[in-house]
Structure formats: C-alpha cells, structure tokens
CSV table of C-alpha atoms and ligand atoms in Angstrom, one decimal:
chain,number,residue,atom,x,y,z
A,1,MET,CA,-20.5,25.5,-39.1
A,2,LEU,CA,-17.9,22.5,-38.3
A,3,CYS,CA,-20.2,19.8,-38.7
A,4,TYR,CA,-21.1,21.6,-42.3
A,5,VAL,CA,-17.7,21.7,-43.2
A,6,VAL,CA,-16.7,18.4,-42.3
A,7,LEU,CA,-19.7,17.1,-43.7
A,8,LEU,CA,-18.7,19.2,-47.3
A,9,VAL,CA,-15.5,17.4,-47.4
A,10,SER,CA,-16.6,13.7,-46.3
A,11,PHE,CA,-18.8,14.2,-49.3
A,12,LEU,CA,-16.8,15.5,-51.7
A,13,SER,CA,-14.2,13.2,-51.0
A,14,VAL,CA,-16.5,10.1,-50.9
A,15,CYS,CA,-17.7,11.9,-54.4
A,16,GLU,CA,-14.3,12.5,-55.8
A,17,SER,CA,-13.2,8.7,-54.8
A,18,SER,CA,-16.5,7.2,-56.3
A,19,GLU,CA,-16.3,4.5,-54.0
A,20,PHE,CA,-20.0,4.3,-53.5
A,21,CYS,CA,-21.9,1.7,-55.4
A,22,SER,CA,-25.1,3.0,-55.4
A,23,VAL,CA,-26.2,6.1,-54.6
A,24,ASN,CA,-29.3,5.2,-52.7
A,25,PRO,CA,-28.1,4.3,-49.1
A,26,GLY,CA,-30.0,1.4,-47.1
A,27,GLU,CA,-30.7,-0.3,-50.7
A,28,VAL,CA,-28.5,-3.1,-51.4
A,29,ASN,CA,-26.7,-2.9,-55.0
A,30,ASN,CA,-25.8,-6.3,-56.0
A,31,ASP,CA,-23.5,-5.0,-58.7
A,32,CYS,CA,-21.5,-4.0,-55.3
A,33,LEU,CA,-21.8,-7.3,-53.9
A,34,GLU,CA,-20.5,-9.3,-56.9
A,35,THR,CA,-17.7,-6.5,-57.3
A,36,SER,CA,-16.8,-7.6,-53.9
A,37,LYS,CA,-16.9,-11.3,-54.5
A,38,ILE,CA,-15.0,-10.8,-58.0
A,39,THR,CA,-11.6,-8.5,-56.3
A,40,ALA,CA,-11.9,-10.4,-53.0
A,41,ARG,CA,-9.9,-7.6,-51.5
A,42,PRO,CA,-9.6,-7.9,-47.6
A,43,ARG,CA,-12.2,-5.2,-46.0
A,44,PHE,CA,-11.9,-4.1,-42.6
A,45,LEU,CA,-14.3,-2.9,-40.2
A,46,PHE,CA,-13.3,-1.2,-37.2
A,47,TYR,CA,-15.3,-0.3,-34.7
A,48,ASP,CA,-15.5,2.2,-31.0
A,49,VAL,CA,-18.4,2.7,-28.1
A,50,ASN,CA,-19.6,5.3,-26.4
A,51,PRO,CA,-16.5,5.6,-23.7
A,52,PRO,CA,-18.5,5.6,-20.6
A,53,GLU,CA,-19.8,2.0,-21.2
A,54,GLY,CA,-18.8,-0.7,-18.9
A,55,PHE,CA,-17.0,-4.2,-20.0
A,56,ASN,CA,-20.1,-6.1,-20.4
A,57,LEU,CA,-22.2,-3.6,-22.1
A,58,ARG,CA,-19.1,-3.5,-24.7
A,59,ARG,CA,-19.6,-7.2,-24.9
A,60,ASP,CA,-22.9,-7.1,-26.1
A,61,VAL,CA,-21.8,-4.6,-28.6
A,62,TYR,CA,-19.4,-6.7,-30.1
A,63,MET,CA,-21.8,-9.7,-30.4
A,64,ARG,CA,-24.2,-7.4,-32.7
A,65,LEU,CA,-21.1,-6.4,-34.9
A,66,ALA,CA,-19.7,-10.1,-35.1
A,67,VAL,CA,-23.4,-11.6,-36.4
A,68,MET,CA,-23.1,-9.0,-38.6
A,69,ILE,CA,-19.4,-9.6,-40.0
A,70,ARG,CA,-20.3,-12.9,-40.3
A,71,LYS,CA,-22.9,-12.3,-42.6
A,72,LEU,CA,-20.9,-9.8,-44.5
A,73,SER,CA,-17.7,-12.3,-44.8
A,74,GLU,CA,-20.3,-14.7,-46.6
A,75,LYS,CA,-20.1,-12.4,-49.8
A,76,ALA,CA,-16.6,-10.4,-49.5
A,77,ASP,CA,-13.7,-10.9,-47.3
A,78,TRP,CA,-14.7,-8.4,-44.3
A,79,HIS,CA,-13.0,-8.6,-41.2
A,80,LEU,CA,-13.6,-7.0,-38.1
A,81,VAL,CA,-10.8,-5.3,-36.2
A,82,LEU,CA,-11.3,-5.3,-32.3
A,83,PRO,CA,-10.9,-2.0,-30.7
A,84,PRO,CA,-8.2,-2.3,-27.6
A,85,TRP,CA,-9.8,-1.8,-24.1
A,86,PRO,CA,-8.9,1.5,-23.1
A,87,LYS,CA,-9.4,2.5,-19.2
A,88,LEU,CA,-12.5,1.9,-18.4
A,89,TYR,CA,-14.3,4.2,-15.5
A,90,HIS,CA,-14.9,0.9,-13.5
A,91,TRP,CA,-11.0,-0.1,-13.6
A,92,ARG,CA,-10.0,1.6,-10.7
A,93,SER,CA,-6.5,0.1,-9.7
A,94,ARG,CA,-3.3,2.1,-10.6
A,95,VAL,CA,-1.9,-0.6,-12.7
A,96,SER,CA,-1.4,0.5,-16.3
A,97,GLN,CA,-4.3,-0.5,-18.4
A,98,GLU,CA,-4.7,1.4,-21.7
A,99,ARG,CA,-4.9,-0.2,-25.0
A,100,LEU,CA,-5.5,-4.0,-23.8
A,101,PRO,CA,-5.5,-6.4,-26.6
A,102,TRP,CA,-9.1,-9.1,-26.8
A,103,SER,CA,-6.9,-11.6,-26.5
A,104,LEU,CA,-6.0,-10.7,-23.0
A,105,PHE,CA,-9.7,-11.4,-21.8
A,106,PHE,CA,-10.8,-13.8,-24.6
A,107,ASP,CA,-9.7,-16.8,-26.6
A,108,LEU,CA,-9.6,-15.1,-30.0
A,109,GLU,CA,-9.2,-18.9,-31.9
A,110,SER,CA,-12.7,-19.0,-30.2
A,111,LEU,CA,-13.9,-16.0,-31.4
A,112,GLN,CA,-12.7,-16.6,-35.0
A,113,ALA,CA,-14.5,-19.9,-35.1
A,114,PHE,CA,-17.7,-18.1,-35.3
A,115,ALA,CA,-16.6,-14.6,-37.4
A,116,PRO,CA,-13.3,-13.2,-38.7
A,117,VAL,CA,-12.0,-10.9,-36.3
A,118,MET,CA,-8.3,-9.8,-35.3
A,119,ASP,CA,-7.0,-7.7,-32.6
A,120,LEU,CA,-6.4,-4.0,-33.9
A,121,GLN,CA,-2.8,-5.3,-32.8
A,122,GLN,CA,-2.9,-8.0,-35.4
A,123,TYR,CA,-4.1,-5.7,-38.0
A,124,ILE,CA,-1.4,-3.2,-37.3
A,125,THR,CA,1.6,-5.6,-37.8
A,126,GLU,CA,0.3,-7.4,-40.9
A,127,TYR,CA,-1.0,-4.1,-42.7
A,128,GLY,CA,0.9,-1.1,-41.1
A,129,VAL,CA,-0.5,2.0,-39.4
A,130,SER,CA,-2.1,4.1,-42.1
A,131,SER,CA,-5.3,5.7,-42.4
A,132,ILE,CA,-9.0,4.9,-42.2
A,133,GLU,CA,-10.4,5.4,-45.1
A,134,GLN,CA,-14.1,6.2,-43.7
A,135,VAL,CA,-15.8,7.2,-40.1
A,136,TYR,CA,-19.0,6.9,-39.8
A,137,ILE,CA,-20.1,8.4,-36.3
A,138,LEU,CA,-23.5,6.8,-35.8
A,139,GLN,CA,-25.9,8.6,-33.9
A,140,HIS,CA,-30.0,8.6,-33.2
A,141,PHE,CA,-32.6,10.5,-35.3
A,142,LYS,CA,-33.9,13.0,-32.9
A,143,ASP,CA,-37.4,11.8,-33.8
A,144,ASP,CA,-36.7,8.3,-32.8
A,145,TRP,CA,-39.4,6.3,-31.3
A,146,ALA,CA,-41.5,9.6,-31.9
A,147,ALA,CA,-43.8,8.1,-34.1
A,148,GLY,CA,-44.4,5.1,-32.0
A,149,ARG,CA,-43.4,2.2,-33.9
A,150,PHE,CA,-40.0,0.8,-35.5
A,151,GLU,CA,-38.9,2.0,-38.7
A,152,GLU,CA,-35.4,1.2,-40.0
A,153,LYS,CA,-33.8,4.0,-41.7
A,154,GLN,CA,-30.6,5.7,-41.8
A,155,SER,CA,-29.3,9.2,-43.5
A,156,ILE,CA,-25.8,10.9,-43.3
A,157,GLY,CA,-26.4,14.5,-42.2
A,158,ILE,CA,-26.0,17.2,-39.7
A,159,CYS,CA,-24.0,15.4,-36.5
A,160,ASN,CA,-26.0,16.3,-33.3
A,161,GLU,CA,-23.0,16.7,-31.2
A,162,THR,CA,-19.5,18.3,-32.4
A,163,PRO,CA,-17.6,15.4,-33.7
A,164,PRO,CA,-14.6,14.3,-31.8
A,165,TYR,CA,-12.5,14.2,-35.0
A,166,VAL,CA,-10.8,17.4,-36.4
A,167,LEU,CA,-10.3,18.0,-39.6
A,168,GLU,CA,-6.3,18.7,-40.0
A,169,GLU,CA,-4.6,20.9,-42.4
A,170,ASP,CA,-3.1,17.9,-44.7
A,171,GLY,CA,-6.6,17.3,-44.9
A,172,ARG,CA,-6.8,14.1,-42.4
A,173,PHE,CA,-9.0,13.7,-39.9
A,174,SER,CA,-7.3,13.6,-36.3
A,175,GLY,CA,-9.1,12.0,-33.3
A,176,TYR,CA,-8.8,9.4,-30.3
A,177,PHE,CA,-8.3,6.1,-32.1
A,178,TRP,CA,-7.9,4.1,-29.5
A,179,GLY,CA,-4.6,6.2,-28.5
A,180,PHE,CA,-2.7,5.2,-31.9
A,181,LYS,CA,-1.8,9.0,-32.7
A,182,ASN,CA,-0.4,8.4,-36.2
A,183,LEU,CA,-4.0,6.9,-37.0
A,184,THR,CA,-6.2,9.1,-39.0
A,185,ALA,CA,-9.5,8.9,-41.3
A,186,SER,CA,-9.3,10.5,-44.4
A,187,ASN,CA,-13.0,10.9,-44.6
A,188,MET,CA,-15.7,11.4,-41.9
A,189,ALA,CA,-19.5,11.6,-41.5
A,190,CYS,CA,-22.2,11.2,-39.0
A,191,LEU,CA,-24.9,8.6,-40.2
A,192,SER,CA,-27.9,8.9,-38.2
A,193,PHE,CA,-29.2,5.1,-37.8
A,194,HIS,CA,-32.1,3.4,-36.6
A,195,GLY,CA,-32.2,-0.6,-37.1
A,196,ARG,CA,-30.3,-3.9,-36.9
A,197,ALA,CA,-26.9,-4.9,-37.7
A,198,PHE,CA,-28.0,-6.1,-41.3
A,199,GLN,CA,-29.4,-2.9,-41.8
A,200,LEU,CA,-25.7,-1.5,-41.4
A,201,ALA,CA,-24.3,-4.1,-43.0
A,202,LYS,CA,-26.1,-3.5,-46.3
A,203,PHE,CA,-25.2,0.0,-46.1
A,204,LEU,CA,-21.7,-1.2,-45.7
A,205,SER,CA,-21.7,-3.5,-48.6
A,206,GLU,CA,-22.7,-0.6,-51.1
A,207,SER,CA,-19.6,0.9,-51.0
A,208,GLN,CA,-16.0,-0.5,-51.7
A,209,ILE,CA,-14.2,1.5,-49.0
A,210,ARG,CA,-11.6,-1.3,-47.4
A,211,THR,CA,-11.4,0.5,-44.3
A,212,VAL,CA,-14.0,2.0,-42.6
A,213,MET,CA,-15.0,3.0,-38.7
A,214,VAL,CA,-18.2,3.1,-36.9
A,215,ASP,CA,-17.7,4.9,-33.9
A,216,HIS,CA,-20.7,4.7,-31.4
A,217,ALA,CA,-21.4,1.1,-32.9
A,218,GLU,CA,-24.0,0.6,-29.7
A,219,VAL,CA,-26.7,2.4,-31.7
A,220,VAL,CA,-26.9,-0.7,-34.1
A,221,LEU,CA,-29.1,-2.9,-32.8
A,222,HIS,CA,-28.8,-6.6,-32.5
A,223,GLU,CA,-29.9,-8.7,-35.2
A,224,SER,CA,-31.7,-11.3,-33.4
A,225,TYR,CA,-31.8,-10.9,-30.0
A,226,GLY,CA,-31.7,-14.5,-28.2
A,227,ASP,CA,-31.5,-17.2,-31.5
A,228,LYS,CA,-29.6,-19.9,-32.3
A,229,GLU,CA,-27.3,-17.4,-34.1
A,230,TYR,CA,-26.8,-15.1,-31.0
A,231,TRP,CA,-26.3,-18.0,-28.9
A,232,GLN,CA,-23.1,-19.1,-31.1
A,233,ALA,CA,-21.8,-15.9,-31.3
A,234,ARG,CA,-22.3,-15.7,-27.3
A,235,ARG,CA,-20.7,-19.0,-27.1
A,236,SER,CA,-17.9,-18.4,-29.1
A,237,MET,CA,-16.6,-15.7,-26.4
A,238,ARG,CA,-14.6,-17.9,-24.4
A,239,PHE,CA,-12.3,-16.5,-22.0
A,240,SER,CA,-8.7,-16.9,-22.6
A,241,LYS,CA,-7.0,-19.7,-21.2
A,242,LYS,CA,-4.9,-17.6,-18.9
A,243,LEU,CA,-7.9,-16.3,-17.2
A,244,VAL,CA,-9.7,-20.0,-16.8
A,245,GLU,CA,-6.7,-21.6,-15.3
A,246,LYS,CA,-6.4,-18.8,-13.0
A,247,ALA,CA,-10.1,-19.8,-12.0
A,248,VAL,CA,-9.7,-23.5,-11.9
A,249,LYS,CA,-6.9,-23.1,-9.6
A,250,PHE,CA,-8.8,-21.0,-7.2
A,251,ARG,CA,-11.9,-23.6,-7.5
A,252,GLN,CA,-9.6,-26.5,-6.9
A,253,GLN,CA,-7.5,-24.8,-4.2
A,254,VAL,CA,-10.4,-22.8,-1.9
A,255,LEU,CA,-13.6,-24.0,-3.3
A,256,ASN,CA,-13.2,-27.5,-3.3
A,257,SER,CA,-14.4,-27.3,-6.9
A,258,SER,CA,-13.7,-29.2,-10.0
A,259,ASP,CA,-15.4,-30.1,-13.5
A,260,GLU,CA,-15.5,-33.7,-13.3
A,261,ALA,CA,-17.3,-33.4,-9.6
A,262,ASP,CA,-19.4,-30.2,-10.8
A,263,LYS,CA,-20.1,-31.8,-14.1
A,264,THR,CA,-19.3,-28.9,-15.6
A,265,VAL,CA,-17.0,-30.6,-18.2
A,266,ARG,CA,-17.0,-28.7,-21.9
A,267,PRO,CA,-15.9,-29.4,-24.9
A,268,GLU,CA,-12.7,-27.4,-25.9
A,269,ASP,CA,-14.4,-26.6,-29.0
A,270,TRP,CA,-17.4,-24.3,-28.2
A,271,ARG,CA,-18.9,-25.6,-31.5
A,272,LYS,CA,-19.4,-29.1,-29.8
A,273,GLU,CA,-21.4,-28.4,-27.1
A,274,LYS,CA,-24.5,-29.5,-27.2
A,275,GLY,CA,-26.7,-28.0,-24.2
A,276,GLY,CA,-28.6,-29.8,-21.7
A,277,ARG,CA,-29.4,-29.4,-17.9
A,278,THR,CA,-27.0,-31.7,-15.9
A,279,ALA,CA,-24.5,-28.9,-14.5
A,280,LEU,CA,-24.2,-29.6,-10.7
A,281,GLY,CA,-22.1,-26.8,-9.6
A,282,GLY,CA,-19.4,-26.6,-6.9
A,283,PRO,CA,-20.0,-26.8,-3.0
A,284,TYR,CA,-20.6,-22.9,-2.7
A,285,LEU,CA,-22.8,-20.1,-3.4
A,286,CYS,CA,-21.8,-17.2,-5.4
A,287,VAL,CA,-23.4,-13.7,-5.0
A,288,HIS,CA,-22.5,-10.7,-7.2
A,289,MET,CA,-22.9,-8.1,-4.9
A,290,ARG,CA,-22.6,-4.9,-7.2
A,291,ARG,CA,-22.1,-2.0,-5.3
A,292,ARG,CA,-20.4,1.7,-6.0
A,293,ASP,CA,-22.0,3.3,-8.6
A,294,PHE,CA,-25.2,0.8,-8.4
A,295,LEU,CA,-25.6,2.7,-4.7
A,296,TRP,CA,-27.0,5.7,-5.8
A,297,GLY,CA,-28.3,4.5,-9.3
A,298,ARG,CA,-30.5,1.9,-8.5
A,299,PRO,CA,-31.0,2.4,-4.6
A,300,LYS,CA,-34.3,0.4,-4.2
A,301,GLU,CA,-32.8,-2.6,-6.0
A,302,VAL,CA,-29.5,-2.5,-4.1
A,303,PRO,CA,-29.8,-3.8,-0.6
A,304,SER,CA,-28.0,-2.8,2.4
A,305,LEU,CA,-25.0,-5.4,3.8
A,306,PRO,CA,-27.1,-6.5,6.9
A,307,SER,CA,-29.8,-7.4,4.3
A,308,VAL,CA,-27.2,-8.9,1.9
A,309,ALA,CA,-25.8,-10.9,4.7
A,310,GLN,CA,-29.6,-11.9,5.7
A,311,GLN,CA,-30.4,-13.0,2.3
A,312,LEU,CA,-27.5,-15.3,2.2
A,313,ARG,CA,-28.1,-17.0,5.1
A,314,TYR,CA,-31.4,-17.9,4.4
A,315,HIS,CA,-30.3,-19.5,0.8
A,316,LEU,CA,-27.0,-21.1,2.6
A,317,SER,CA,-29.4,-22.7,5.0
A,318,LYS,CA,-31.9,-23.7,2.3
A,319,LEU,CA,-29.1,-25.1,0.3
A,320,GLN,CA,-27.2,-26.5,3.1
A,321,LEU,CA,-24.1,-25.1,2.0
A,322,ASN,CA,-21.2,-23.7,3.8
A,323,VAL,CA,-19.7,-21.6,1.8
A,324,VAL,CA,-20.1,-18.1,0.1
A,325,PHE,CA,-17.9,-16.6,-2.7
A,326,ILE,CA,-18.5,-13.1,-3.0
A,327,ALA,CA,-17.7,-11.3,-6.5
A,328,THR,CA,-18.1,-7.7,-5.8
A,329,ASP,CA,-17.0,-4.0,-6.9
A,330,ALA,CA,-17.0,-3.4,-3.3
A,331,PRO,CA,-14.3,-1.5,-1.1
A,332,ASP,CA,-12.9,-4.3,1.3
A,333,LYS,CA,-14.5,-3.3,4.8
A,334,GLU,CA,-17.7,-4.0,3.1
A,335,PHE,CA,-16.6,-7.0,2.3
A,336,GLN,CA,-15.2,-7.6,6.0
A,337,GLU,CA,-18.7,-6.6,7.1
A,338,ILE,CA,-20.1,-9.2,5.3
A,339,GLN,CA,-17.5,-11.6,6.7
A,340,SER,CA,-18.5,-10.6,10.1
A,341,ALA,CA,-21.9,-11.1,9.7
A,342,LEU,CA,-21.8,-14.2,8.5
A,343,SER,CA,-18.5,-15.6,10.4
A,344,ASP,CA,-20.5,-19.1,11.1
A,345,TYR,CA,-19.6,-19.4,7.2
A,346,THR,CA,-16.8,-19.5,5.1
A,347,VAL,CA,-16.8,-16.5,3.3
A,348,VAL,CA,-14.3,-15.6,0.2
A,349,LYS,CA,-13.3,-13.4,-2.7
A,350,TYR,CA,-10.7,-13.9,-5.0
A,351,ILE,CA,-7.5,-11.7,-4.5
A,352,ALA,CA,-5.0,-11.1,-7.0
A,353,SER,CA,-1.5,-10.5,-5.5
A,354,GLU,CA,0.3,-7.4,-7.2
A,355,ASP,CA,1.8,-9.3,-9.9
A,356,GLU,CA,-1.6,-11.0,-11.0
A,357,LEU,CA,-3.0,-7.6,-11.2
A,358,LEU,CA,-0.1,-6.6,-13.7
A,359,GLU,CA,-0.6,-9.3,-15.5
A,360,ILE,CA,-4.5,-9.8,-16.0
A,361,LYS,CA,-5.5,-6.1,-14.8
A,362,ASP,CA,-8.4,-5.3,-13.4
A,363,GLY,CA,-10.7,-6.7,-16.3
A,364,GLY,CA,-8.9,-10.0,-16.1
A,365,VAL,CA,-9.6,-10.2,-12.4
A,366,ALA,CA,-13.3,-9.5,-13.0
A,367,ILE,CA,-13.6,-12.1,-15.5
A,368,VAL,CA,-11.8,-14.7,-13.1
A,369,GLU,CA,-14.6,-13.8,-10.3
A,370,GLN,CA,-17.3,-13.8,-13.6
A,371,ILE,CA,-16.0,-17.7,-14.3
A,372,ILE,CA,-16.2,-18.4,-10.5
A,373,CYS,CA,-19.6,-18.1,-10.4
A,374,SER,CA,-20.8,-19.5,-13.3
A,375,HIS,CA,-19.4,-22.5,-11.8
A,376,ALA,CA,-21.1,-22.3,-8.7
A,377,ARG,CA,-23.9,-24.7,-7.3
A,378,PHE,CA,-26.4,-21.5,-6.9
A,379,PHE,CA,-25.7,-17.8,-8.0
A,380,ILE,CA,-27.7,-14.7,-6.8
A,381,GLY,CA,-26.9,-11.4,-8.9
A,382,THR,CA,-27.6,-8.0,-8.6
A,383,TYR,CA,-31.0,-6.8,-10.1
A,384,GLU,CA,-30.1,-5.2,-14.0
A,385,SER,CA,-26.1,-5.3,-13.8
A,386,THR,CA,-24.5,-6.7,-17.3
A,387,PHE,CA,-21.6,-8.0,-15.0
A,388,SER,CA,-24.5,-10.6,-13.7
A,389,PHE,CA,-25.9,-11.0,-17.1
A,390,ARG,CA,-23.1,-12.5,-18.5
A,391,ILE,CA,-22.9,-15.2,-15.5
A,392,GLN,CA,-26.5,-16.0,-15.9
A,393,GLU,CA,-25.5,-16.3,-19.7
A,394,GLU,CA,-22.3,-18.6,-18.5
A,395,ARG,CA,-24.3,-21.1,-16.2
A,396,GLU,CA,-26.9,-21.3,-19.3
A,397,ILE,CA,-24.4,-22.6,-21.7
A,398,MET,CA,-22.7,-24.9,-18.8
A,399,GLY,CA,-26.5,-26.0,-18.6
A,400,PHE,CA,-27.4,-25.2,-14.9
A,401,LYS,CA,-30.8,-25.4,-14.0
A,402,PRO,CA,-32.7,-22.0,-14.2
A,403,ASP,CA,-33.5,-21.9,-10.8
A,404,THR,CA,-30.3,-22.2,-9.6
A,405,THR,CA,-29.2,-19.2,-11.7
A,406,PHE,CA,-31.8,-16.6,-12.2
A,407,ASN,CA,-32.0,-15.1,-8.9
A,408,SER,CA,-31.1,-11.7,-7.6
A,409,LEU,CA,-30.4,-10.0,-4.2
A,410,CYS,CA,-33.6,-7.9,-3.6
A,411,GLY,CA,-33.6,-4.1,-2.1
A,412,ASP,CA,-34.4,-3.2,1.6
A,413,GLY,CA,-38.2,-2.9,2.3
A,414,SER,CA,-38.8,-5.6,0.1
A,415,ASN,CA,-38.7,-8.3,2.5
A,416,GLY,CA,-36.7,-10.8,0.6
A,417,SER,CA,-39.1,-10.8,-2.2
A,418,CYS,CA,-38.9,-8.8,-5.0
A,419,LYS,CA,-39.1,-9.4,-9.2
A,420,GLN,CA,-36.4,-11.7,-10.2
A,421,PRO,CA,-34.6,-11.7,-13.1
A,422,SER,CA,-36.7,-12.6,-16.7
A,423,ARG,CA,-35.1,-16.5,-17.7
A,424,TRP,CA,-32.9,-15.6,-20.6
A,425,LEU,CA,-32.6,-19.7,-21.9
A,426,ALA,CA,-30.1,-21.0,-23.9
A,427,VAL,CA,-30.8,-22.0,-27.9
A,428,PHE,CA,-28.7,-24.9,-29.5
B,501,GFB,O1,-19.6,-4.8,-16.7
B,501,GFB,P1,-20.2,-3.6,-16.4
B,501,GFB,O2,-20.8,-3.1,-17.7
B,501,GFB,O3,-21.8,-4.2,-15.2
B,501,GFB,O4,-19.4,-2.5,-15.4
B,501,GFB,P2,-23.0,-3.2,-15.0
B,501,GFB,C1,-19.3,-3.0,-13.7
B,501,GFB,C2,-17.7,-3.0,-14.2
B,501,GFB,O5,-17.7,-2.7,-12.8
B,501,GFB,C3,-17.4,-4.4,-14.6
B,501,GFB,C4,-16.5,-3.7,-12.3
B,501,GFB,O6,-16.8,-4.6,-16.1
B,501,GFB,C5,-16.0,-4.4,-13.3
B,501,GFB,O7,-14.7,-3.7,-14.0
B,501,GFB,N1,-17.2,-4.5,-11.3
B,501,GFB,C6,-18.5,-4.7,-11.4
B,501,GFB,C7,-16.4,-5.7,-11.0
B,501,GFB,N2,-19.0,-6.0,-10.7
B,501,GFB,C8,-17.6,-6.5,-10.2
B,501,GFB,C9,-17.0,-7.5,-9.4
B,501,GFB,O8,-18.1,-8.4,-8.7
B,501,GFB,N3,-15.7,-7.9,-9.4
B,501,GFB,C10,-14.8,-7.3,-10.1
B,501,GFB,N4,-13.3,-7.8,-9.9
B,501,GFB,N5,-15.2,-6.2,-10.7
B,501,GFB,C11,-23.3,-0.9,-15.8
B,501,GFB,C12,-21.9,0.0,-16.4
B,501,GFB,O9,-22.6,-1.9,-14.8
B,501,GFB,O10,-23.8,0.1,-14.4
B,501,GFB,C13,-22.4,1.5,-16.7
B,501,GFB,O11,-21.7,-0.8,-17.6
B,501,GFB,C14,-23.1,2.1,-15.4
B,501,GFB,O12,-21.6,2.0,-17.3
B,501,GFB,C15,-24.2,1.3,-14.9
B,501,GFB,O13,-22.0,2.4,-14.5
B,501,GFB,C16,-24.9,2.3,-13.6
B,501,GFB,O14,-24.2,-3.4,-15.5
B,501,GFB,O15,-23.2,-3.7,-13.4
C-alpha cells in the first residue's frame, strides 16, 4: 500500500512539474540534450550503495558512475556528488568514523582530472543543504536473467521492498541521506534497472531535474569493463597525499624500500603515466591475509595459519627474500602465530598509533597497507577478495610483471596448488 502511495505521489509531482522531457524512458530525447546544453545549469547526481557493501566494492561502483558522469558532462554541466563514507561493517575500531569525506582517502584533484566530482561537504558549502528533487531507488527486475540473455531495460514501478524513505506531512521524503537530518527529497520512485551506465545516463538526460539521487547504485553495470577508459578512471583514483606519505615513511624506515630503488617512480599526474613492465618493488614479499568473515564465507579457499606460514616460507625461499609484510584484518594473536611460525624471517605489519587512527581511521590504515603491498617485490592475495584485487590493479598501473602480482593463497588440502587469480591487465 505504502509503495502505491509513494509511487502515486512521485508520479503526480513529476507530471505537475513537467520536468521530464520525454514520456518514453530509455530513449534519448535530443531536445532535452539541447536544452541542457543551452541552459547549462549545473546538475548534480548523488548516489548511495547497498549498506553492507565493503570499501573496495564501493570503489568499483564509483568507477561505473564516474565514467557515466564524464559522458554526461560532455553535453551538460553534470557533477557527481560523492557520498560520505558511513561507518562500514569492517571498520572495527572505536574511533568515530561517520560521514567521512572522500578527500580523506583519495586525491580529489586526481579524481577531478577524470570526471567532475565533488565531496558532499563541498556541495553543501557551495549550494547549501536543501532538498534533492528526485530519488530513484534502483532495483533488479524480478525476472532478471530468467530468459538467459542480456537485455537492457528499465521501468519505474512497484518497489520490490519497502523503501527506506518516508513521506512526511510536509510532502517531503525523509530518509538516511548519509546522516544529514535536514536533507530531504521531493520525489521518490523505484526504478527497476538492468543495464550499463550509459543507459542510466540516457535516462537522466531525458529529464531536466537538477538534483537527482540514485540509491543502490551498485545495480548499474560497468559501461565497459577493462577498456582504456575503465583504466583511466581507475588510475585517477590516486590515494590522498597524506596516506601515500605514511606508506612512503613505513617503506623507507621498516622495509628498506624507496621508489627510486624499487623502480616505481610515477608522474605526479596520472594522465602522464605510460605503462610498461619495469617495476621491481621493494625487497619484501607482501601477503594480503583476509580472515574474519572470509573464514566462514570461503572456508575452502582460506588456509589455516600453519598453511599460510608454509606457503610464505616456500615463496620467500624461492625469491631469496627475508622480509614479509602482512596486510590483514586478522586479530593480533593470528598475526603473532604467523610471526612465530616464521621466526627465522622478519615478519611485520603496519600498526597505527592512536593519534594516527583518529586521523586516518580504519579505512586509511587499510589503504596504507594496500599501498605498501602494491610496492612489494612479490604479492600474494586472498582468493576473490576485492581488497586484493585493488592491490593487483595498483601494481598493474605501476608496471609490475604479472607473475609477481596475480598470486593467491591456497586453501588447505590443495597441496599449495590452486586456481590463481585471472590476469587483469592494465590498458593504457
Ligand atoms: O574491501 P572489501 O570490500 O574487500 O572489505 P573484500 C573488506 C574490508 O575489511 C576492507 C577490512 O575494506 C577493510 O576495512 N580489511 C580486509 C582489511 N583486509 C584488510 C587488511 O589486510 N588490512 C586492513 N587494515 N583491513 C568483502 C566485503 O570483502 O567480503 C563484503 O566487501 C563481504 O562486504 C565479503 O564481507 C565476504 O572483498 O575482502
């Protein structure tokens, strides 16, 4: 019942305000594009992602939308407003970590060199907090893939689940809105969507709504997965200078690693990167040892600690390295177990001081660990962890040889030989 009321209200408000140019969603209406070009009013796309999703999947969703907003901005003055980071499920420390800006983790200038994006805080400073005109909750078609063929389609209709937005007495919708209580929406609708980013771009171009939010943006697929533009978007995701500096310091002081010696010097501007296969990496092996929910989520692929130690010993001896850096979400005692099993090697991890944790939060610590792993002479990840995937991509961008990058720990019972990650090679 609530869905029907919500839909009716949304539909009526859209009709009354006559803000859609076309009555056929999904088709491009060139008049709309022209109007947008002429009026050149800034337009803003806000978005959010399914709450349980982890940090590195959220990065992937960003890329889908960054490619899309770049396309949209060719025709009109579109901007992507970056959703502040909520306290994610995996961020376990007690420091306060709500509504974190993207600038804490990423270098915004680098992101902006790819597409017009801004932190929500910047939007609020420049335009004030008010109301978003239209929220679309994206959802899958119930019969998705049923016919066994990929067909791009979309339609506004009944919500599959009770929407997390409530119609208030003043006719506005309240909702989570990244924790900003005074932010509301004028209209809300559920949009069943099956398709890639440019399909959504077409849909958005058809209306002249200035402020629109797509919730569950993870439903949108990549426009093109793994092509040059994908990698440009990926390369533009440089980490914030503060986090890079912390990793540089740790590499120098603990791992005897520097960009010059490791052959990982990069141009300041990602657009000047040329690709190549000359990176050597610092004199250490890095393993990303994903534990916690992976222990029960992927029990066959996640090895026991004695097996991890055995696999590391094998690689260290083969590579003639004496130092292992461990990036992990494991509790301390598991790290110590590996340390004592490899007591003839130097086994280290990054430990943030309390002040540092307050400054860069759990998300920043995880990124510092990722950067350190990206610079290792040899990397071993955890099977199907997006945390490991992002390290592999970073190494691809820096120009490591694929043999040193696309390696995974093997589960117990596989005798150290198991399916290794597919080689996701960078395109320049
Ligand atoms: O990044 P992520 O999506 O990768 O989520 P997965 C894992 C999170 O756990 C990271 C923490 O973002 C970190 O906050 N974490 C994992 C780590 N490994 C490390 C590490 O080595 N060091 C530090 N400091 N933190 C998916 C999740 O995780 O796994 C899904 O996104 C779900 O929500 C699924 O839980 C099973 O792909 O590894």
